[in-house]
Structures are given as C-alpha cells and as structure tokens.
C-alpha cells in the first residue's frame, strides 16, 4: 500500500473530498453536487457546490467561500439557490463582519452566470428549501420562536439581552440526535420573490407547527401551489405518528391526505412525499407502524389528489422502498430499496404496478430522473466505493452505470471484498461482506464489525465507520447482516423482533465461525466492534462469550430501562418495547447490563456527551460497571460530539485509539496511548 494512500494516513483520510448530495436542473442540462471538504483551519467540514456534466465532461466548482454552501435547489428558470452562512460581501476566504449573525441565508446564482447574491436573510436563519419544478416558486423551512413570525427578531433580541437560555416544553420530543429542540421550531414559509432590487420576504404557512416538522420530509408541487409534508402528531403515552399533509401555499390551509388509522392493529406513518409533475397524485412512503409483536413493513402509497383515495403501488414487493421520485411524464415512480447488501434503484409503473430493478449492484441515492425520460442520475456507492455521480438508463434492467466526472476519488483500496454465508441456529441464511487485506504476512486477525440501526445493513460506503482503515493495518473485517437487518424480507426481521440480543447474537456467531474456518483468517486473534445498535450488540457479545481478545463499543445501549426514558424518542421505543413496568420480560430478555458479571474481555467504551439518541448515561453506566468489577477497560469520551464523531480532529483520535487498543490486545503489542488524548 502506498504511503500516500488515504487509508494509511488519517490526515489524508479526513481531508478527502466527499460527495453528499446531487440535484438536476429542471431542463436536465445541469447536475449540481454538494461536496464536503475541510475548512481552512481544518477544524470542521464545510460544503461547496460543483457542476457535474450529465454527458461526462469535467466537473467544475461553482461556489467557494469560507462559510461554505449547502442545500442546492433549482428554480424553474434555471437559477440555482443555496443556503450559506457567508457574509453579504463574502469573497473566497473573506470574513464576516462582527454585527452579522451567523445563520443560514438564501443565495441565488443566476443561470446565465455571474456572482451569487443574497436574496433573503432572517435572524433565525433558514433550514431547508422546497422549489417547484414548473413554476418559479419557493417554500422554505425556517426556525421561529413561539408566537407570530413577524415578531421573531424582537423576541430573539430580548432573549439575548436577558441572557435567557431556558426552553419551556409542553410536548415531546425535547431533543433530537445531537441538538436541543426549541425554543425555535421549524415552520414552512412561502417566499415572496421581489423583482429587481425589491427584497424577498416570507409568509408563514404553519404558525401552529410546533414540533410537527421534526424529522419529516416535504416537497412542493410542480406548479408551486401546494406543499406536501409529513406532519408529526402526538398521542397518549408519549407515542407519535406522522400524517401526510397538503398545505395551500396561497392560503395556508392544511388538509390531511393520509393519517394513522385509529385501529391499534393497523396504524401507519407517512413521509417523503413525491408529487407527480402532472398534479394528479402524490406518492408517499407508507410505513405500517410496528407493535411489540410485529415488525414494521413499508410500501409506497399513491394518493389521488382529486378523489383522495389511496392505493398500494407496490402491493407484492417484498422489500422496503424509500426516497420516491416521480418521472417527468408521471407514468412511473423511481425509488430505492435495500436488497441483500445493495441498495438498487427501481422503477414501478403507475398504471400496472410492474417493477424493474435498474441497477445490478451498488447502493443508490438522490435519484434524479431526466425530463426527457431517458436517464436517471444518482449517487452510487458500495462497501468498496465512495459515492460517485452516475447515469442509468431509465428502463434497462440490472445494468451497470455510466460514471460521471466528479471530485472525491479515494484511489486504490488496501484490499478486496468477498462474501461469506452461514446458517443460523434457527436455520436462517446469514450473509456478510468480508474485507480482506491484499497483502498479509500469514492469516489475518479478524475484526467483527456489527452495524447500527438495527433496521439497517452493510450495503454502502461509510466515512464514519470505514473498514478499509482497519484493512490497511492488516485486519480482515467481517461486516455481517444479522437478524433485524434490512434487505432480506419481513420474515428475516420478524424472527429477531423483540429478541434484539439472542437471535442476532446467534447469527453473528454463526457467520464468525464460518469466517474463522477459512485458511486466510487467524482464529486466535479476533476482536468485535460496533456503534449504536452495533454497540449494544458488542455489549451483548461481551456478556455472552470470551472468544474475542478485545471489544470496542461506541454510543452503546447498556441499561435498557434507563435508556428508554432518556432517549430523544421514547415514544418510538415504547411502541416497540412497551414500558418496563408493562413488559418486564422483554427487557429482562434483552438487557446487556444483566450479564455484566460474565464479562471477561477487555473493552474500549466510546461515547459523546451530546448524544441524545443513546444518552451519555449509558456509556457512563457501562464504564462504571466495568471499573467496579476490576475489568480491563478504557473510556474514550467526547464532550462536544453526539451520536457520531464528526469533527476532523476527533475522527482521527477515534481511529487512533481503536487502533492502539486492538493492536495491544489482539496483536500483543505494547499499549501506546494516542498523543492527543
């Protein structure tokens, strides 16, 4: 492996350019990608916008500022909008004036060229853009303090002058992932676009939104007259659901198109709406909500906007669809769905329901169908390939894409990818990817890496959990999809539903045994690792076997009873698990902390203080239980990180500490404490 590879140098790794978004102009002639890179001081990541040639010509950078640019959206006239914290006079490398607040403002870059201009700035900033396909219309999400939107600036100033940081909550949720909710809450606002030098302004469409827009998707109709959005609703016993709402942009009138059924046995959540360009229907992801006895299932619901009637667009489809987008002629819908270690792009015909898998391999996102109906542009990645912009034929089945030029090439990998299969104790087939080093001095030590979720799978490139950094150090990395993983049908999830610990554990041990039977793997040098649900599983493994020399657990659940009432989404947890006093047997069956006395393996515990999905108390409780039992353990703590480690310097320390811990316990080397911790 070359010394200048990003996989042998963490400094190069964190500095690599990363594609995170893709948009297509209404005329189909321009693609814009959002590219993440290090800031000038290398202390954080910023994003910029790049033009990607749909015909395959060279990519070029469109924007450049110290603050970065994000959330691109095209107007129907071809002008490009984006959000940025750059100052009004900001030139590349310029600095903000002291009086200007660092909030996201709306900028417009003319289709014919020239400099971008700030067209809308407000004290609380702007969160997201929804643009119309066929009309020059725009709706934005913007955070507003409780009360009238036109008094938001005064209330913000009063809080600052009074040094008030308090937030009064009247409903759940209180926090979300790594941020506090409130005192401002997102609202949808229509943008009144001024002509010439006339200032753009906002009109509040959802003064009663509250928390209704938290973690929901939205879209503007092609004619710009209706915004469709998921709408969160609070229910008794801390439960929440998501309705599908249509909001008239002119009047602000909101009507419900699809809502959760009152029947507890058949409740649904709706999100990610995709309106048809002809205005006849909207397609939405329809998730039949889970219960303690039954796992969720997902389909696409088509709602006729004239009659209000809905029909299942994928009645016999065995997988879970996501991210729908309607073709320009409104005759078909494109979507993605996990399938056995991949996330193909799919096409379903609106009239017949006939479904075609367009891609043969890889994981697709950000589908952009061309207006002439010939192509679908997208980002494609896989375990062994970072996201790259590609072009697919809009109708051909099981094809390989045409790759388009873009920044972000990572160079040669330090190894290659294979697949492993095993039979679980209950007879189920379990599969995994195995990332192997190309050059090894004898059999390679094995790292079992359990994915998060748990309703996820190993199927795409990850900058946060990247196995190739381990492979570059000589480890073989096993990436299994145990029970609860997506892409294998409902039955595969259901067999482990309510049995988070026992069933996936059996799957993981079966596929580990199959891997260790290979001649290129050293069965005497093994470790296990995971984050989030994978961290929960790492804790479960620690309490049920001493076969591994080391275990790394990141952002992990330890005491399920404590986690349930402190996580940012207790209602969702209660829907699946019930409350501890209602379902004590389920908690007893799955609680890792109940097996603390059986732990004998050295453990590295990692947690961020701003992790609200799995609060820091879980990491502290695990660490305390290990220390008081005299077990060999270390605790890597990040005061300013959340569920994920996102700051460049902390990313390097995260990997360095894991390397040092594994090299010491798995390979028998001296413990070398990373220099900066």
XYZ file of C-alpha atoms in Angstrom:
677
model
C 0.000 0.000 0.000
C 1.378 3.397 -0.981
C 2.423 5.679 1.876
C 0.333 8.480 0.352
C -2.884 6.418 0.422
C -5.726 7.980 2.392
C -6.107 4.629 4.179
C -2.622 4.749 5.672
C -2.778 8.427 6.689
C -5.622 9.687 8.852
C -4.728 13.268 7.952
C -5.322 12.470 4.288
C -8.404 10.440 5.110
C -10.207 13.242 6.949
C -9.165 15.697 4.207
C -10.644 13.620 1.350
C -13.438 15.299 -0.627
C -16.844 13.684 -0.040
C -19.970 13.845 -2.227
C -23.127 14.166 -0.146
C -25.929 15.386 -2.441
C -26.991 15.608 -6.106
C -29.577 17.793 -7.880
C -30.708 18.032 -11.518
C -31.892 21.257 -13.135
C -35.470 21.365 -14.500
C -34.230 21.309 -18.097
C -31.997 18.292 -17.402
C -28.850 20.026 -18.611
C -27.062 20.622 -15.315
C -26.268 18.466 -12.333
C -25.083 20.054 -9.089
C -23.325 18.033 -6.406
C -22.697 19.072 -2.835
C -19.110 18.271 -1.859
C -17.796 18.206 1.699
C -14.234 19.280 2.476
C -12.106 20.514 5.362
C -12.435 24.135 6.395
C -9.420 26.392 6.010
C -8.376 25.811 9.635
C -9.089 22.032 9.326
C -11.296 22.149 12.446
C -14.616 21.329 10.772
C -16.199 20.328 7.493
C -17.823 22.746 5.065
C -19.606 22.073 1.793
C -19.374 23.623 -1.645
C -21.340 23.184 -4.868
C -19.897 21.596 -8.003
C -21.264 21.382 -11.533
C -21.354 17.789 -12.823
C -21.656 17.354 -16.595
C -24.504 14.903 -17.391
C -22.635 13.999 -20.585
C -19.488 13.036 -18.689
C -17.316 16.118 -19.189
C -15.076 17.511 -16.436
C -16.612 18.674 -13.178
C -16.045 22.247 -12.015
C -16.503 24.066 -8.743
C -19.357 26.587 -8.669
C -19.063 28.154 -5.216
C -16.260 28.944 -2.849
C -16.410 30.741 0.475
C -15.069 30.287 3.961
C -18.566 29.521 5.240
C -19.456 27.006 2.541
C -22.725 26.372 0.710
C -25.387 23.676 1.052
C -28.927 22.560 0.180
C -28.978 23.467 -3.534
C -32.324 23.882 -5.305
C -33.178 24.983 -8.832
C -35.890 27.433 -9.754
C -37.887 26.687 -12.891
C -35.990 29.454 -14.731
C -32.707 27.619 -14.098
C -31.327 29.886 -11.376
C -29.570 27.975 -8.590
C -30.475 28.650 -4.985
C -28.450 27.584 -1.967
C -28.026 28.241 1.737
C -24.861 29.701 3.232
C -23.586 31.493 6.325
C -21.302 33.598 4.148
C -21.464 37.344 4.699
C -23.181 39.533 2.113
C -19.855 40.785 0.802
C -18.177 37.415 1.256
C -15.496 36.648 -1.285
C -13.453 33.429 -1.241
C -11.647 33.449 2.092
C -13.446 36.568 3.260
C -14.517 37.178 6.862
C -17.842 38.099 8.387
C -18.469 41.447 9.986
C -18.988 41.474 13.749
C -22.564 42.730 13.512
C -23.740 39.970 11.196
C -25.337 36.892 12.738
C -24.012 33.509 11.637
C -27.203 31.973 10.296
C -28.004 30.309 7.006
C -29.238 32.824 4.437
C -30.717 32.242 0.971
C -28.481 32.955 -2.029
C -29.233 32.967 -5.755
C -26.774 32.151 -8.532
C -28.076 33.221 -11.987
C -28.346 30.516 -14.641
C -26.605 32.766 -17.140
C -23.545 33.215 -14.937
C -22.267 35.922 -12.656
C -21.888 36.260 -8.904
C -24.279 34.829 -6.346
C -26.374 37.363 -4.446
C -28.026 37.083 -1.049
C -31.782 37.378 -1.572
C -33.119 36.560 1.893
C -31.611 36.779 5.356
C -33.509 36.474 8.634
C -32.380 36.413 12.290
C -33.099 32.727 12.869
C -31.785 31.585 9.515
C -33.338 29.121 7.056
C -33.330 25.339 7.432
C -34.321 23.892 4.050
C -35.601 24.743 0.551
C -38.535 23.329 -1.450
C -38.632 24.555 -5.058
C -41.236 23.947 -7.770
C -40.435 22.042 -10.937
C -42.518 24.072 -13.403
C -43.031 27.426 -11.680
C -40.748 29.995 -10.117
C -41.982 29.295 -6.617
C -40.247 28.505 -3.373
C -41.176 27.377 0.129
C -38.600 27.253 2.915
C -38.356 25.805 6.387
C -37.259 28.358 8.948
C -36.951 28.207 12.770
C -39.272 30.633 14.582
C -39.718 31.330 18.300
C -43.164 30.769 19.790
C -45.574 33.470 18.610
C -46.065 35.496 15.452
C -43.329 35.126 12.843
C -43.124 38.871 12.207
C -42.062 39.404 15.852
C -39.346 36.750 15.800
C -36.436 39.209 15.587
C -37.667 41.161 18.632
C -38.074 38.023 20.748
C -34.610 36.798 19.799
C -33.091 40.150 20.739
C -34.908 40.107 24.085
C -33.607 36.610 24.898
C -30.047 37.688 24.057
C -30.219 40.872 26.123
C -31.730 38.995 29.054
C -29.249 36.105 28.775
C -32.185 33.680 28.622
C -31.402 30.134 27.519
C -34.407 28.360 29.060
C -36.850 26.362 26.936
C -40.394 25.544 28.049
C -41.595 22.221 26.613
C -45.241 21.178 26.513
C -44.894 18.035 24.378
C -42.270 15.505 23.360
C -39.702 15.484 21.851
C -37.248 17.629 23.810
C -34.078 16.722 21.919
C -33.175 15.182 18.574
C -29.977 13.209 17.849
C -27.388 15.827 18.884
C -29.355 19.053 19.199
C -31.797 20.583 21.633
C -35.242 21.332 20.252
C -36.528 24.801 20.942
C -37.042 27.469 21.742
C -37.322 27.970 17.963
C -39.293 25.446 15.900
C -39.326 24.948 12.150
C -42.216 26.375 10.157
C -42.995 26.274 6.455
C -42.945 29.698 4.818
C -43.804 30.834 1.324
C -41.178 33.041 -0.277
C -42.458 36.215 -1.885
C -39.855 36.876 -4.564
C -39.123 40.507 -5.247
C -38.183 41.798 -8.694
C -35.076 43.831 -9.327
C -33.893 45.385 -6.077
C -37.105 44.531 -4.226
C -36.363 42.470 -1.133
C -37.620 38.913 -0.859
C -39.915 38.221 2.078
C -41.558 35.308 3.895
C -45.171 34.415 4.654
C -45.845 31.955 7.478
C -47.853 28.924 6.328
C -47.742 26.885 9.543
C -47.974 29.126 12.634
C -49.245 26.131 14.632
C -46.494 23.704 13.586
C -44.817 23.219 16.958
C -42.768 20.017 16.653
C -44.818 18.774 13.689
C -41.983 19.174 11.189
C -39.251 17.440 13.206
C -37.606 14.738 11.079
C -40.181 14.948 8.281
C -39.731 15.306 4.541
C -41.541 17.658 2.197
C -41.923 18.646 -1.457
C -43.513 21.438 -3.465
C -45.933 20.660 -6.284
C -44.731 21.309 -9.826
C -46.964 24.389 -10.124
C -45.819 25.739 -6.747
C -49.339 25.892 -5.319
C -49.169 23.091 -2.741
C -46.510 21.924 -0.338
C -46.741 18.303 0.780
C -45.149 17.322 4.060
C -45.043 14.761 6.782
C -46.758 16.115 9.899
C -45.940 14.701 13.336
C -48.818 14.163 15.733
C -48.522 13.477 19.457
C -50.649 10.754 21.011
C -51.263 9.480 24.510
C -48.492 7.673 26.386
C -45.709 9.626 24.587
C -46.354 7.993 21.222
C -46.059 9.927 17.968
C -47.129 9.346 14.378
C -46.678 11.111 11.055
C -49.564 12.132 8.803
C -49.337 13.270 5.193
C -50.476 16.882 4.889
C -51.091 19.153 1.912
C -50.779 22.895 2.552
C -52.131 25.509 0.159
C -49.304 27.981 -0.490
C -51.702 30.856 -1.112
C -53.965 30.474 1.917
C -52.015 28.263 4.335
C -54.980 25.874 4.577
C -53.807 22.423 5.655
C -55.653 19.213 4.844
C -54.722 15.675 5.792
C -54.278 13.295 2.852
C -53.318 10.209 4.836
C -53.317 9.663 8.574
C -52.643 6.927 11.056
C -55.626 4.630 11.406
C -57.392 4.591 14.757
C -57.180 0.799 14.794
C -54.177 -0.047 17.037
C -53.574 -3.187 14.992
C -53.228 -1.276 11.710
C -51.515 2.060 12.182
C -49.398 3.809 9.566
C -46.831 6.614 9.333
C -46.330 8.655 6.157
C -43.328 10.609 4.971
C -41.086 11.551 1.999
C -43.887 12.801 -0.297
C -43.224 12.986 -4.046
C -45.886 14.877 -6.069
C -46.444 13.975 -9.715
C -45.491 16.660 -12.252
C -48.978 16.492 -13.799
C -50.550 17.330 -10.433
C -52.794 14.257 -10.318
C -51.274 12.371 -7.389
C -48.643 12.259 -4.685
C -46.586 9.194 -3.761
C -45.522 8.769 -0.148
C -43.577 6.234 1.885
C -46.167 4.327 3.907
C -44.785 2.527 6.962
C -47.118 0.233 8.801
C -46.136 1.062 12.328
C -44.542 -1.630 14.433
C -46.030 -3.087 17.575
C -44.383 -5.167 20.307
C -45.453 -8.282 18.424
C -44.890 -7.210 14.820
C -42.032 -5.539 12.940
C -42.748 -2.597 10.611
C -43.371 -3.031 6.911
C -43.031 -0.363 4.243
C -44.600 0.305 0.870
C -45.388 3.252 -1.430
C -48.872 4.737 -1.209
C -50.260 6.638 -4.212
C -52.871 9.238 -3.219
C -55.170 10.563 -5.929
C -55.374 14.319 -5.310
C -58.836 14.652 -6.876
C -60.609 11.815 -5.089
C -58.395 11.493 -2.013
C -58.273 7.732 -2.498
C -55.024 5.861 -1.919
C -53.680 2.613 -3.310
C -50.630 0.499 -2.622
C -48.242 0.993 -5.504
C -46.062 -1.981 -4.507
C -48.579 -4.494 -3.216
C -46.407 -7.565 -3.837
C -42.969 -6.002 -3.433
C -41.001 -7.906 -0.738
C -38.583 -5.105 0.250
C -38.839 -1.701 1.953
C -38.953 1.182 -0.566
C -37.578 4.644 0.191
C -36.957 8.057 -1.404
C -39.562 8.013 -4.198
C -39.436 10.482 -7.087
C -41.974 10.649 -9.915
C -40.871 10.568 -13.561
C -41.336 13.724 -15.634
C -44.257 12.202 -17.570
C -45.894 10.970 -14.334
C -46.221 7.401 -15.674
C -43.682 5.811 -13.328
C -42.002 6.246 -9.964
C -38.339 5.693 -9.168
C -37.247 4.626 -5.676
C -34.553 2.749 -3.775
C -34.803 -0.346 -1.582
C -32.225 -2.394 0.335
C -31.581 -5.848 -1.129
C -29.002 -8.331 0.169
C -26.083 -5.977 0.730
C -27.012 -3.492 -2.012
C -29.493 -0.636 -2.470
C -30.667 -0.861 -6.075
C -32.543 1.811 -7.986
C -36.023 0.650 -9.008
C -38.810 1.773 -11.332
C -42.501 0.995 -10.863
C -45.183 1.728 -13.458
C -48.069 3.747 -12.045
C -50.754 2.066 -14.156
C -49.733 -1.582 -13.836
C -47.506 -1.793 -10.765
C -44.855 -3.580 -12.848
C -41.499 -3.161 -11.128
C -37.993 -3.156 -12.650
C -34.673 -3.256 -10.824
C -32.498 -0.845 -12.781
C -29.099 -1.411 -11.161
C -27.191 -4.683 -10.937
C -25.031 -3.789 -7.941
C -24.148 -0.977 -5.590
C -26.147 1.371 -3.392
C -28.024 4.295 -4.914
C -29.353 7.563 -3.519
C -30.507 11.005 -4.708
C -32.302 9.690 -7.802
C -32.783 12.389 -10.452
C -34.863 11.326 -13.492
C -34.222 13.395 -16.602
C -37.124 15.413 -18.076
C -36.886 13.572 -21.406
C -37.429 10.225 -19.653
C -34.205 8.646 -20.925
C -31.973 8.641 -17.862
C -31.795 8.567 -14.098
C -28.849 10.322 -12.491
C -27.855 9.338 -8.979
C -25.079 8.898 -6.454
C -23.767 5.338 -6.362
C -21.604 3.850 -3.638
C -20.901 0.475 -2.119
C -18.805 -1.019 0.670
C -15.757 -0.715 -1.611
C -16.625 2.529 -3.402
C -17.415 6.047 -2.125
C -20.374 7.969 -3.582
C -19.909 8.870 -7.243
C -22.371 10.510 -9.670
C -23.644 8.090 -12.308
C -26.102 7.847 -15.189
C -28.540 4.951 -15.601
C -30.823 4.108 -18.493
C -34.297 4.824 -17.134
C -35.713 1.487 -18.364
C -32.952 -1.121 -18.748
C -32.902 -3.810 -16.033
C -29.878 -4.877 -13.969
C -27.416 -2.521 -15.621
C -24.043 -1.113 -14.669
C -23.994 2.699 -14.606
C -22.004 5.238 -16.567
C -19.780 7.094 -14.098
C -19.548 10.875 -14.397
C -16.548 13.005 -13.550
C -16.528 14.401 -10.025
C -14.137 15.174 -7.183
C -13.614 12.694 -4.398
C -11.602 9.800 -5.826
C -10.084 7.784 -2.948
C -7.543 5.860 -5.046
C -6.770 2.176 -4.676
C -8.187 0.255 -1.744
C -5.803 -1.651 0.548
C -7.745 -4.863 -0.019
C -10.708 -6.516 -1.657
C -14.241 -7.577 -0.816
C -15.674 -11.077 -0.646
C -18.880 -12.570 0.750
C -19.449 -15.140 3.472
C -22.599 -17.104 4.264
C -23.623 -19.207 7.251
C -26.633 -20.978 8.682
C -28.042 -19.541 11.905
C -29.112 -21.766 14.821
C -32.748 -21.486 13.658
C -31.818 -22.433 10.086
C -31.914 -18.913 8.594
C -29.356 -17.911 5.982
C -26.995 -15.187 7.207
C -24.663 -13.339 4.832
C -21.799 -10.908 5.327
C -19.156 -8.965 3.467
C -15.544 -9.751 4.309
C -12.963 -7.038 3.608
C -9.545 -8.667 3.246
C -6.059 -7.122 3.016
C -4.346 -7.724 -0.312
C -1.001 -8.381 1.292
C -0.710 -10.161 4.621
C 2.052 -11.928 6.497
C 0.134 -15.117 7.169
C -3.517 -15.376 8.230
C -5.062 -12.028 9.108
C -6.542 -11.151 12.510
C -10.308 -10.746 12.334
C -12.444 -7.780 13.373
C -16.182 -8.468 13.599
C -17.918 -5.130 12.995
C -21.669 -5.011 13.785
C -23.767 -2.359 12.047
C -26.107 0.088 13.776
C -29.806 0.557 13.337
C -30.761 -2.172 13.945
C -33.021 -1.879 10.877
C -30.082 -1.291 8.559
C -27.492 -3.346 6.709
C -23.912 -3.158 5.471
C -24.527 -2.014 1.907
C -22.853 1.306 1.171
C -19.737 3.370 1.727
C -19.318 4.917 5.167
C -16.878 7.664 6.050
C -17.794 7.302 9.733
C -17.448 3.502 10.016
C -14.864 2.718 7.356
C -13.484 -0.853 7.326
C -10.656 -0.060 4.899
C -8.743 1.881 7.551
C -8.633 -1.390 9.504
C -7.787 -3.441 6.426
C -4.841 -1.123 5.732
C -3.453 -2.164 9.127
C -3.696 -5.841 8.237
C -7.091 -6.747 9.729
C -9.748 -8.740 7.937
C -13.060 -7.042 8.673
C -16.291 -9.039 8.817
C -19.420 -6.986 8.056
C -22.454 -9.204 8.740
C -26.181 -8.627 8.370
C -27.761 -10.494 11.315
C -31.455 -10.691 12.145
C -33.183 -7.262 12.097
C -31.128 -6.255 9.039
C -32.917 -4.724 6.058
C -32.928 -6.155 2.571
C -33.840 -9.769 3.318
C -37.614 -9.572 3.631
C -40.002 -9.103 6.530
C -39.545 -12.620 7.896
C -35.829 -12.071 8.435
C -36.618 -9.008 10.577
C -39.573 -10.594 12.343
C -37.567 -13.619 13.548
C -35.484 -11.273 15.730
C -38.209 -8.757 16.605
C -38.288 -8.262 20.363
C -35.217 -10.506 20.612
C -32.510 -7.922 19.948
C -29.887 -9.871 21.873
C -30.387 -13.630 21.460
C -31.263 -14.036 17.771
C -28.751 -11.596 16.199
C -26.093 -12.961 18.565
C -26.656 -16.455 17.199
C -26.446 -15.113 13.655
C -23.219 -13.231 14.381
C -21.510 -16.188 15.991
C -22.543 -18.470 13.110
C -21.095 -16.194 10.441
C -17.986 -15.583 12.583
C -17.438 -19.346 12.840
C -17.793 -19.703 9.071
C -15.231 -16.949 8.534
C -12.745 -18.352 11.030
C -12.830 -21.691 9.162
C -11.040 -20.003 6.253
C -7.327 -20.545 5.885
C -6.589 -16.831 5.472
C -8.053 -15.852 8.876
C -6.257 -16.252 12.220
C -8.829 -17.778 14.579
C -6.653 -16.992 17.590
C -6.604 -13.228 17.033
C -10.109 -11.781 16.941
C -11.985 -8.694 18.125
C -15.551 -7.377 17.961
C -16.772 -3.835 17.494
C -19.938 -1.847 16.887
C -21.677 1.509 17.240
C -25.243 2.397 18.310
C -27.181 -0.868 17.947
C -23.828 -2.385 16.974
C -22.531 -1.090 20.322
C -25.472 -2.697 22.083
C -24.558 -5.941 20.314
C -20.893 -5.514 21.288
C -22.013 -5.268 24.924
C -24.212 -8.330 24.496
C -21.311 -10.266 22.978
C -19.084 -9.242 25.894
C -21.567 -10.725 28.353
C -22.037 -13.988 26.458
C -18.607 -15.129 25.254
C -14.903 -14.684 25.962
C -13.875 -15.796 22.474
C -12.685 -12.300 21.447
C -9.486 -10.688 22.677
C -10.949 -7.153 22.645
C -14.307 -5.429 22.234
C -14.934 -1.819 21.161
C -18.380 -0.370 21.935
C -19.409 3.060 20.647
C -22.582 5.012 21.591
C -23.997 1.820 23.040
C -27.107 0.848 24.984
C -26.309 -0.713 28.343
C -29.362 -0.478 30.644
C -32.499 -0.669 28.512
C -34.758 0.549 31.318
C -32.730 3.733 31.781
C -32.254 4.241 28.047
C -35.976 4.034 27.350
C -36.870 7.111 29.411
C -33.860 9.269 28.490
C -33.527 8.756 24.731
C -34.718 11.558 22.446
C -37.502 9.328 21.082
C -39.108 7.457 23.996
C -42.441 7.170 22.184
C -40.969 5.181 19.306
C -39.184 2.919 21.767
C -42.386 2.376 23.764
C -44.269 1.384 20.616
C -41.797 -1.428 20.017
C -40.945 -2.467 23.564
C -43.694 -1.195 25.822
C -42.755 0.398 29.127
C -40.563 -1.550 31.570
C -43.402 -1.992 34.061
C -45.635 -3.292 31.252
C -43.182 -5.646 29.535
C -40.576 -6.595 32.148
C -39.951 -9.951 30.469
C -38.914 -8.287 27.212
C -36.457 -6.012 28.993
C -35.087 -8.910 31.016
C -34.579 -10.982 27.868
C -32.595 -8.275 26.064
C -30.780 -6.188 28.687
C -26.965 -6.284 28.288
C -26.317 -4.989 31.805
C -27.920 -8.127 33.253
C -24.844 -10.039 32.071
C -22.175 -7.686 33.410
C -20.770 -10.293 35.794
C -19.945 -12.576 32.854
C -17.728 -10.035 31.067
C -14.061 -11.012 30.925
C -12.927 -9.349 27.679
C -11.006 -6.020 27.654
C -13.364 -3.276 26.460
C -12.963 0.182 24.964
C -16.060 2.295 25.678
C -16.641 5.358 23.461
C -19.375 7.964 23.925
C -20.201 11.577 23.082
C -21.768 13.864 25.680
C -24.182 15.384 23.140
C -25.547 12.008 22.104
C -29.283 12.318 22.690
C -30.332 9.180 20.832
C -28.252 6.998 23.180
C -27.585 9.399 26.071
C -24.203 9.647 27.768
C -25.613 7.957 30.862
C -25.440 4.644 29.011
C -21.710 4.983 28.412
C -21.066 6.172 31.961
C -23.070 3.309 33.459
C -21.211 0.734 31.375
C -17.852 2.275 32.245
C -18.677 2.325 35.953
C -19.824 -1.303 35.894
C -16.586 -2.361 34.199
C -14.359 -0.393 36.577
C -16.042 -1.573 39.771
C -15.599 -5.172 38.627
C -11.885 -4.580 38.063
C -12.099 -5.354 34.349
C -9.531 -4.121 31.860
C -11.223 -1.211 30.128
C -10.797 2.310 28.793
C -13.299 5.124 28.199
C -12.847 7.490 25.251
C -15.107 10.478 25.948
C -16.025 13.314 23.571
C -17.575 16.312 25.412
C -18.661 18.099 22.201
C -19.734 15.190 19.959
C -23.061 13.456 19.581
C -24.069 10.009 18.338
C -21.472 10.290 15.595
C -17.944 11.671 15.787
C -17.945 14.441 13.189
C -15.090 16.861 13.876
C -11.924 16.104 11.856
C -9.553 16.097 14.824
C -11.856 13.883 16.868
C -12.269 11.480 13.948
C -8.508 10.963 13.889
C -8.368 10.374 17.650
C -11.307 7.932 17.395
C -9.477 5.733 14.896
C -6.080 6.124 16.597
C -7.471 4.968 19.937
C -9.226 1.977 18.414
C -6.068 1.019 16.514
C -3.986 1.238 19.677
C -6.495 -0.785 21.704
C -6.829 -3.535 19.090
C -3.107 -3.723 18.338
C -2.392 -4.106 22.046
C -4.943 -6.788 22.832
C -5.302 -8.610 19.511
C -1.723 -8.482 18.275
C 0.036 -8.371 21.617
C 1.831 -5.080 21.041
C 2.707 -2.528 23.691
C -0.088 -0.163 24.682
C 0.695 3.188 23.048
C -1.592 5.980 24.194
C -2.551 8.321 21.312
C -0.618 11.556 21.652
C -3.560 13.985 21.879
C -5.704 12.194 24.459
